[in-house]
mmCIF file of C-alpha atoms (C1' of nucleotides) in Angstrom:
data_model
loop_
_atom_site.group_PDB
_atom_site.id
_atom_site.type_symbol
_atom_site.label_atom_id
_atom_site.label_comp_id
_atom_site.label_asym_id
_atom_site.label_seq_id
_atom_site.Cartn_x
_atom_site.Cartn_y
_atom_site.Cartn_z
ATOM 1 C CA UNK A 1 21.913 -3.842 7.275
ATOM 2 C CA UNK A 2 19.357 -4.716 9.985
ATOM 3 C CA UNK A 3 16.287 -6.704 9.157
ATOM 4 C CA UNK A 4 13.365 -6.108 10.882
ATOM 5 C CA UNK A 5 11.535 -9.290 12.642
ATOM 6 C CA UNK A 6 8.017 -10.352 13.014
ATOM 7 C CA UNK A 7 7.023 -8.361 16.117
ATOM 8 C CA UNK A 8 6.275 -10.566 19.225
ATOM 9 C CA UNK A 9 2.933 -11.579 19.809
ATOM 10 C CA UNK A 10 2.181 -10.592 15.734
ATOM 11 C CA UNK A 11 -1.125 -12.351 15.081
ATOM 12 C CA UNK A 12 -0.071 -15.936 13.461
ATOM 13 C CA UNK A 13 -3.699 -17.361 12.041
ATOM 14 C CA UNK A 14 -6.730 -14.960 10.198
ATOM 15 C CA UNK A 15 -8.438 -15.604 13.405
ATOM 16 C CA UNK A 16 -6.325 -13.843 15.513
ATOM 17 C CA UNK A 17 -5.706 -11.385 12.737
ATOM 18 C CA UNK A 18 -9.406 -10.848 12.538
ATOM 19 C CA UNK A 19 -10.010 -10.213 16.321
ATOM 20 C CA UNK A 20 -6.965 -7.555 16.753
ATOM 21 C CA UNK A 21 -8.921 -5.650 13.800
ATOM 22 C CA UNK A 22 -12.412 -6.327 16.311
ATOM 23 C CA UNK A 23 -10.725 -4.789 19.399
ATOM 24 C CA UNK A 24 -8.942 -2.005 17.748
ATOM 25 C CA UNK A 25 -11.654 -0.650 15.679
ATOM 26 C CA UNK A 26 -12.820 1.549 18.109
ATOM 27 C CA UNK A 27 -9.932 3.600 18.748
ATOM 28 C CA UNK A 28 -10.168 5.445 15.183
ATOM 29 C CA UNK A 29 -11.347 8.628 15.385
ATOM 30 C CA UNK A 30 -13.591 10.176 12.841
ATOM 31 C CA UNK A 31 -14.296 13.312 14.330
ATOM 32 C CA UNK A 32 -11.492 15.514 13.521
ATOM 33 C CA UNK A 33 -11.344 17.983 10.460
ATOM 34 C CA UNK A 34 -7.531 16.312 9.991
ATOM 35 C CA UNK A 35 -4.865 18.914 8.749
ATOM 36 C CA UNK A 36 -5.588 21.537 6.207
ATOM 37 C CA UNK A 37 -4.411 20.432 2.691
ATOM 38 C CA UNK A 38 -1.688 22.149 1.050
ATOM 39 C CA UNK A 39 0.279 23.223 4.142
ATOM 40 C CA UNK A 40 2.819 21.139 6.276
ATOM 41 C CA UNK A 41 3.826 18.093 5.465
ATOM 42 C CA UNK A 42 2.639 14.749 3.624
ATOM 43 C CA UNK A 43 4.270 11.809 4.342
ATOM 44 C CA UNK A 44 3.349 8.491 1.763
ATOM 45 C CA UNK A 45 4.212 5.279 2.687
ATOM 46 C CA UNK A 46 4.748 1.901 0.612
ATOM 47 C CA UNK A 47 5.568 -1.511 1.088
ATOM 48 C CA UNK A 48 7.690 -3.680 -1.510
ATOM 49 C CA UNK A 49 8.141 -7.578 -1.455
ATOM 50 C CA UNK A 50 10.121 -10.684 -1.817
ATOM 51 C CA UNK A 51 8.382 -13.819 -0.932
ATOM 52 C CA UNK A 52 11.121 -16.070 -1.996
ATOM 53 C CA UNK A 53 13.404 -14.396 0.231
ATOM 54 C CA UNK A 54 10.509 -13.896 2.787
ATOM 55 C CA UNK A 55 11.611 -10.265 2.462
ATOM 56 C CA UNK A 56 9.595 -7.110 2.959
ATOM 57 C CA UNK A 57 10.726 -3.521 2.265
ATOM 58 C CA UNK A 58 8.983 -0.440 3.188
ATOM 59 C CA UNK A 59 9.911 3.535 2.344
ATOM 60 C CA UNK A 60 8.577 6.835 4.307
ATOM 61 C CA UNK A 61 8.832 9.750 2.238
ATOM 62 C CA UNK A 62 7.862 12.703 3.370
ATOM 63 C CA UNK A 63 6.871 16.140 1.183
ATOM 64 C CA UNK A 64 6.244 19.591 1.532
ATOM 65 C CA UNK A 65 2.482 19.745 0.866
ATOM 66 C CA UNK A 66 2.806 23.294 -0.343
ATOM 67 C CA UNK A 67 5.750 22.563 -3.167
ATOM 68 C CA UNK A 68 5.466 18.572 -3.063
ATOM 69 C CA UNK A 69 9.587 18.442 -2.819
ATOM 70 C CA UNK A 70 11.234 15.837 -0.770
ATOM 71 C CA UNK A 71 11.673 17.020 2.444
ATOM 72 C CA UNK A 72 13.254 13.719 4.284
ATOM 73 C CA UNK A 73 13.131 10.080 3.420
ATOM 74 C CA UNK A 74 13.342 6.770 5.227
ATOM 75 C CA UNK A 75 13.620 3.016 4.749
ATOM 76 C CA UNK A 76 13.614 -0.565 6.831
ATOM 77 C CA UNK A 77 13.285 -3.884 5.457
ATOM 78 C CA UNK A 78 12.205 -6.993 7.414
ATOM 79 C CA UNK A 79 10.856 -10.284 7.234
ATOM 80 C CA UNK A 80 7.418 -10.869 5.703
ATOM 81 C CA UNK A 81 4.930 -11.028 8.460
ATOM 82 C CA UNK A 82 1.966 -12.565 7.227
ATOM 83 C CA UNK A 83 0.468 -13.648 4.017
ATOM 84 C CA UNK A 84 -1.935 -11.536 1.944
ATOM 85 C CA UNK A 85 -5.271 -12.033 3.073
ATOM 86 C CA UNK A 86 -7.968 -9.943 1.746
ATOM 87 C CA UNK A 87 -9.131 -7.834 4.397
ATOM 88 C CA UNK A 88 -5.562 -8.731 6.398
ATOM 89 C CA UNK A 89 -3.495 -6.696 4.642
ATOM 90 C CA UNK A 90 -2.045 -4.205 7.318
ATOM 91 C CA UNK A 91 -0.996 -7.405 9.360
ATOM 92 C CA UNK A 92 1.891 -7.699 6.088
ATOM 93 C CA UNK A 93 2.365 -4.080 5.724
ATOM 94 C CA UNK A 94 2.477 -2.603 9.191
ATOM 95 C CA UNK A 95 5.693 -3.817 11.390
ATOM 96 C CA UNK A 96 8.175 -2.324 7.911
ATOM 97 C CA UNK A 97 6.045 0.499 7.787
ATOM 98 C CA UNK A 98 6.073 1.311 11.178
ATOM 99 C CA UNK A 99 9.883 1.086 11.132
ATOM 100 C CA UNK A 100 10.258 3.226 8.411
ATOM 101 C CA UNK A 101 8.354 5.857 10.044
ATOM 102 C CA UNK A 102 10.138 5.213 13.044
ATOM 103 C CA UNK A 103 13.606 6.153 11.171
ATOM 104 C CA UNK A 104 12.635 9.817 9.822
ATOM 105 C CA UNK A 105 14.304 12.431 11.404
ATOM 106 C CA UNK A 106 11.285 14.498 11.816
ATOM 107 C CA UNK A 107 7.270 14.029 12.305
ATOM 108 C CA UNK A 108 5.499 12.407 9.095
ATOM 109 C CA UNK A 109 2.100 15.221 9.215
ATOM 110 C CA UNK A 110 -0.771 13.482 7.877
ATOM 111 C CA UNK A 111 0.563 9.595 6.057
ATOM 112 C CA UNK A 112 -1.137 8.854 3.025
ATOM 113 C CA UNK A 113 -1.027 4.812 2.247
ATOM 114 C CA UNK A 114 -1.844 2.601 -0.696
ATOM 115 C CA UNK A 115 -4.977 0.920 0.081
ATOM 116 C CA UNK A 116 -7.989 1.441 2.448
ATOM 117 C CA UNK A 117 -9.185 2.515 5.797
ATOM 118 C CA UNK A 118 -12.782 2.405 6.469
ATOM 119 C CA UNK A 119 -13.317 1.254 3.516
ATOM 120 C CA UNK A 120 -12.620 -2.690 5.014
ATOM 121 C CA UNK A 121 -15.139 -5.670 5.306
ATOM 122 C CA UNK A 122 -14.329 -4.469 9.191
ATOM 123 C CA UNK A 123 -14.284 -1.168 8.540
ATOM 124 C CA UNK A 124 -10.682 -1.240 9.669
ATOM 125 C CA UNK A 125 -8.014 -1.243 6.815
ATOM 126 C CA UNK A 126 -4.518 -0.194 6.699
ATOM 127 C CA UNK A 127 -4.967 3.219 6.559
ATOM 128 C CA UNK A 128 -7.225 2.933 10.238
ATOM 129 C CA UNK A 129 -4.704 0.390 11.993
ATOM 130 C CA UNK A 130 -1.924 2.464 10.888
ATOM 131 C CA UNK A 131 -3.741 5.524 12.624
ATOM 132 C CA UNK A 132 -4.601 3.747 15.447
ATOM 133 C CA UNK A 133 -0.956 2.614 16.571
ATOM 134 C CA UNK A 134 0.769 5.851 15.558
ATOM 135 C CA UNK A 135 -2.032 8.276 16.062
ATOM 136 C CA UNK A 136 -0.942 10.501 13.070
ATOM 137 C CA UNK A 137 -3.859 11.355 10.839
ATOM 138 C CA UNK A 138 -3.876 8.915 7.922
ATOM 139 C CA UNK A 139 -5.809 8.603 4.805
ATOM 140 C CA UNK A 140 -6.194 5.770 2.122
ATOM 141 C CA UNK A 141 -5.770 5.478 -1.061
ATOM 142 C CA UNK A 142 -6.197 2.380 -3.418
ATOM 143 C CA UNK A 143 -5.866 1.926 -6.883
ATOM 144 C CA UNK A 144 -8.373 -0.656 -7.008
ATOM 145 C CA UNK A 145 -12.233 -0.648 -6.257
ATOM 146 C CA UNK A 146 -11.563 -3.833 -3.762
ATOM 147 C CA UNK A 147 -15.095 -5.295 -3.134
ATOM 148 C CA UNK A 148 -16.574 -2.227 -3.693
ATOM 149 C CA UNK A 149 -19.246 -0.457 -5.948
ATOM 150 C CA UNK A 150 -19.107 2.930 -7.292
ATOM 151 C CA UNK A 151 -20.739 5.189 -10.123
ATOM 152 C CA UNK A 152 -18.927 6.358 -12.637
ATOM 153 C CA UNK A 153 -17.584 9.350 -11.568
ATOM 154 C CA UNK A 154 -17.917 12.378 -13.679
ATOM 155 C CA UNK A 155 -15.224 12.579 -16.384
ATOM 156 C CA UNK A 156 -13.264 15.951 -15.179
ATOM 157 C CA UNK A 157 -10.524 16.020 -12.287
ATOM 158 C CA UNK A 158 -12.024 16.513 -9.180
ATOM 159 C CA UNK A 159 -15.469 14.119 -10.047
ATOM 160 C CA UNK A 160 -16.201 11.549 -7.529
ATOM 161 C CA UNK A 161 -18.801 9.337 -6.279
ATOM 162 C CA UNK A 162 -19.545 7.532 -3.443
ATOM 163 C CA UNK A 163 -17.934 4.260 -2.872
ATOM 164 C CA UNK A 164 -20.325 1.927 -1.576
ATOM 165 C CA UNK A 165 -20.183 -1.188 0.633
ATOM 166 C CA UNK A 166 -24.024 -2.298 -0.071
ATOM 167 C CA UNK A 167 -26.001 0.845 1.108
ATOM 168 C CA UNK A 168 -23.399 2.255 3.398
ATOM 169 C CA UNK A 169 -20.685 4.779 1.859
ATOM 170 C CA UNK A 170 -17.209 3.819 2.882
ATOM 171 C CA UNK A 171 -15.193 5.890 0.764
ATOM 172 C CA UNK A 172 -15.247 7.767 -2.681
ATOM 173 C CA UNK A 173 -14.341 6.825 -5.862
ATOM 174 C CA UNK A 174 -12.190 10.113 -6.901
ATOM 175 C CA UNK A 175 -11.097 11.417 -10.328
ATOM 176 C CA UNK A 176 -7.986 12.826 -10.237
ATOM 177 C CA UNK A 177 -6.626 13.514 -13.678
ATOM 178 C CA UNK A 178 -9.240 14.200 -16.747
ATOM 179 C CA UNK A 179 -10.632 11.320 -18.198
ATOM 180 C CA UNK A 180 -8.570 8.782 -16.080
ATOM 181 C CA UNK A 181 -9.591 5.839 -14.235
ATOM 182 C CA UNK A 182 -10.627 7.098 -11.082
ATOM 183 C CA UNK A 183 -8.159 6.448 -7.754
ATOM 184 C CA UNK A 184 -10.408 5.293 -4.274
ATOM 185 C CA UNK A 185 -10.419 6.906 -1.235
ATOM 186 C CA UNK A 186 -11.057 6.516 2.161
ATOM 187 C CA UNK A 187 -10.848 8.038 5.485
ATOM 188 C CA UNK A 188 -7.935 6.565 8.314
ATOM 189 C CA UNK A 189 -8.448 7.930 10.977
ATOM 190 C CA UNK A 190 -8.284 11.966 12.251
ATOM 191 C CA UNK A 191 -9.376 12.939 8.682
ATOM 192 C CA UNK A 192 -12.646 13.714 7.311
ATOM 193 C CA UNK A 193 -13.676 12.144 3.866
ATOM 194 C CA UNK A 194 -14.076 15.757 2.546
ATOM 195 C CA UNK A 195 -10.210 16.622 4.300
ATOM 196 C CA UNK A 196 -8.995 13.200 2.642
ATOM 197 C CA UNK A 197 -10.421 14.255 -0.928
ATOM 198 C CA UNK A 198 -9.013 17.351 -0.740
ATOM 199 C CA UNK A 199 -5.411 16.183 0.112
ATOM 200 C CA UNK A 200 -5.433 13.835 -2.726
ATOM 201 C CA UNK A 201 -6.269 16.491 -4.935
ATOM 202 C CA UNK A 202 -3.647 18.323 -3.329
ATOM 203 C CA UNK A 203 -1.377 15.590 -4.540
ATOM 204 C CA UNK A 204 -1.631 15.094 -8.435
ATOM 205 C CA UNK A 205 -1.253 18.087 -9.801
ATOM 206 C CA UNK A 206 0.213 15.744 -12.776
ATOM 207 C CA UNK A 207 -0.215 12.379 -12.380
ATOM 208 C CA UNK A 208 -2.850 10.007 -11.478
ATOM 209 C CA UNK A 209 -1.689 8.355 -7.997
ATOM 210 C CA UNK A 210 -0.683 10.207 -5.209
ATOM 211 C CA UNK A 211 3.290 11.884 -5.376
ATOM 212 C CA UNK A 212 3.295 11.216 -1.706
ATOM 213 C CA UNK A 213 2.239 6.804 -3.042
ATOM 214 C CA UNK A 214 4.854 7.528 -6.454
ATOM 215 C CA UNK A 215 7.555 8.686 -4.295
ATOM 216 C CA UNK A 216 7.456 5.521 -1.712
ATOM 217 C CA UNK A 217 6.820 3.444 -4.278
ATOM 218 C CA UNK A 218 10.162 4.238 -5.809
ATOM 219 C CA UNK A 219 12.120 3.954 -2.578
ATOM 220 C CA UNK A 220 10.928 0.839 -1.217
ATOM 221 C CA UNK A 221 11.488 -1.167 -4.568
ATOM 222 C CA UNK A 222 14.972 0.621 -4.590
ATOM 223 C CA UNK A 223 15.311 -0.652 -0.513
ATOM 224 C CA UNK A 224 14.316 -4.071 -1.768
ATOM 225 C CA UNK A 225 16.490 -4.326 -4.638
ATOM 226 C CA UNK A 226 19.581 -3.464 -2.722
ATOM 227 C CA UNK A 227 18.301 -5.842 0.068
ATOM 228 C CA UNK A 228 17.607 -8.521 -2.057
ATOM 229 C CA UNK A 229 21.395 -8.262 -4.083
ATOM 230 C CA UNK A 230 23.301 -7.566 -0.330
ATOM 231 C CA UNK A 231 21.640 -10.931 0.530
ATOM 232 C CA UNK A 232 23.041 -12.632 -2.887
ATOM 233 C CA UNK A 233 26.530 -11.152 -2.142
ATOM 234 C CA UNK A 234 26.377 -12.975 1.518
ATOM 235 C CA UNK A 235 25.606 -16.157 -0.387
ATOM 236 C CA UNK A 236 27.899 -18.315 -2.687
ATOM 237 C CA UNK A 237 25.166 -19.484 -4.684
ATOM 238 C CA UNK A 238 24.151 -16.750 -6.786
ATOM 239 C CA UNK A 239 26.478 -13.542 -5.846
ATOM 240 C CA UNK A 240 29.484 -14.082 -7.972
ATOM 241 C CA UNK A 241 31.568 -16.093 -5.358
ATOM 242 C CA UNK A 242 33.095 -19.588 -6.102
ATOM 243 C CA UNK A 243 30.662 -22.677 -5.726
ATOM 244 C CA UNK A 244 30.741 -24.064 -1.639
ATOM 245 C CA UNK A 245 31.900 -27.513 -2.205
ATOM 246 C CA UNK A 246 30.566 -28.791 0.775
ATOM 247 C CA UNK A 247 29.249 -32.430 1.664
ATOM 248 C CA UNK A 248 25.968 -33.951 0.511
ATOM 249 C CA UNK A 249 24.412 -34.326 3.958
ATOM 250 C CA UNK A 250 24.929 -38.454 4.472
ATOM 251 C CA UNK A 251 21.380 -39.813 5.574
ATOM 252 C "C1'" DG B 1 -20.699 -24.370 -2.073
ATOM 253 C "C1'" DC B 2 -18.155 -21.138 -5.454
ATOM 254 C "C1'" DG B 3 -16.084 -16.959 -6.926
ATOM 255 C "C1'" DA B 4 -14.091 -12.278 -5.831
ATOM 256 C "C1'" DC B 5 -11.031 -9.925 -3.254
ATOM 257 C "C1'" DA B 6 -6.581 -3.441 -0.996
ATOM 258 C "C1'" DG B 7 -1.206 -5.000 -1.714
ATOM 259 C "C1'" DA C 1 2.284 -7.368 -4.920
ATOM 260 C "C1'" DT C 2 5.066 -9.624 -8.934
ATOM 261 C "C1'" DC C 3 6.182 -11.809 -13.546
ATOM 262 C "C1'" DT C 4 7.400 -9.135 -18.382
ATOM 263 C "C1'" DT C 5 8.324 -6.699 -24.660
ATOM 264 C "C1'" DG C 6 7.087 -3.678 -27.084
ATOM 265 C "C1'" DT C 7 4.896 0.510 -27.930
ATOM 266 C "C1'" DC C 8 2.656 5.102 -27.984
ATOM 267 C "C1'" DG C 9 3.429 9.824 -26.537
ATOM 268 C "C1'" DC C 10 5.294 14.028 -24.305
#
DNA sequence: GCGACAG
DNA sequence: ATCTTGTCGC
């Protein structure tokens, strides 16, 4: 199995992390409607990982937004490249994800992510770099409020309220399933906040996260596992083969 | 300065 | 993210 590297020229300090994010930021586009929810195809993404083994693995799945079946599915894992920073996290995520997308058979339609987009100390999460590079519409959604602050949305599906970075809204804070801790959304980039709502409506006809975030979240711990016991099998240590009996290095 | 902080 | 037992409920 191939392992994906640490692209060249990947950002090695938050500094240079931090300036990629300043010079990309304005490439996202806002403007567009995105693609009409419920129609064509939805394609989540996830990201799994083992720091011990300095191991990352990320799944594509991609659905039919109208029935929400599996319509193709892909995987690549690499090496880990970069630690999680707050505000840094697409710098860990990206390179697997972007190699996972690379590896489905047929165009992704608008990506849905775990996380944020505009909803960033930068205004320039995840969901926006992953835009920016691919130029697919892509949305965010997190699971957690991040440094955010929110209202309580009303207690019905479908309830939301503005998701506030001091007096600017950056996102919303969206109920999808009655009486459930709300999920938080943000715009990428080529979808509207209202477009992005609507999709993840679109997408939990059942359950509270995403099917689009469920379904990658299932492959890419799968990917890892198999990654991470492949790697044990290569290794005398701990995959079943006979102890190396090898000589203690003489200093 | 300290604490909080998507995954 | 990841480490983890049992438990409540469909």
């Amino acid at each position: 199995m191939t392992i994906v590297g640490v692209p060249a020229g990947w950002p090695a300090t938050e500094e240079e992390a931090r300036a990629v994010q300043d010079e990309l930021r304005g490439r996202v586009v806002l403007d567009e409607p995105g693609p009409p929810p419920g129609a064509g195809r939805v394609t989540g993404v996830d990201v799994a990982y083992d720091d011990d083994l300095d191991l990352v693995a990320a799944a594509a799945v991609v659905l039919d937004a109208a029935t929400l079946d599996v319509i193709a599915e892909a995987t690549a894992v690499g090496r880990v490249s970069f630690p999680y920073v707050p505000g840094l996290l697409a710098f860990r995520e990206i390179p697997a994800v972007l190699a996972a997308l690379d590896r489905l058979p047929g165009p992704p339609g608008l990506v849905v992510c775990d996380g944020y987009g505009l909803a960033h100390p930068r205004r320039f999460g995840l969901a926006s770099h992953l835009g920016v590079l691919t130029d697919l519409p892509v949305i965010g959604v997190a699971k957690n409020p991040f440094t955010f602050t929110y209202d309580d949305p009303g207690p019905a599906r479908g309830g939301s309220a503005p998701l506030m970075a001091g007096a600017e809204e950056v996102g919303r804070a969206l109920r999808t399933r009655d009486g459930v801790k709300p999920v938080f959304v943000s715009v990428g980039h080529r979808v509207s906040l209202p477009g992005a709502l609507a999709h993840t409506l679109a997408l939990t006809p059942r359950f509270r996260l995403p099917e689009t975030t469920r379904r990658a979240d299932a492959l890419c711990r799968r990917a890892l596992r198999e990654a991470v016991l492949s790697a044990a099998a290569r290794r005398p240590a701990g995959g079943g083969q006979a102890p190396s009996t090898r000589q203690a290095p003489t200093s």
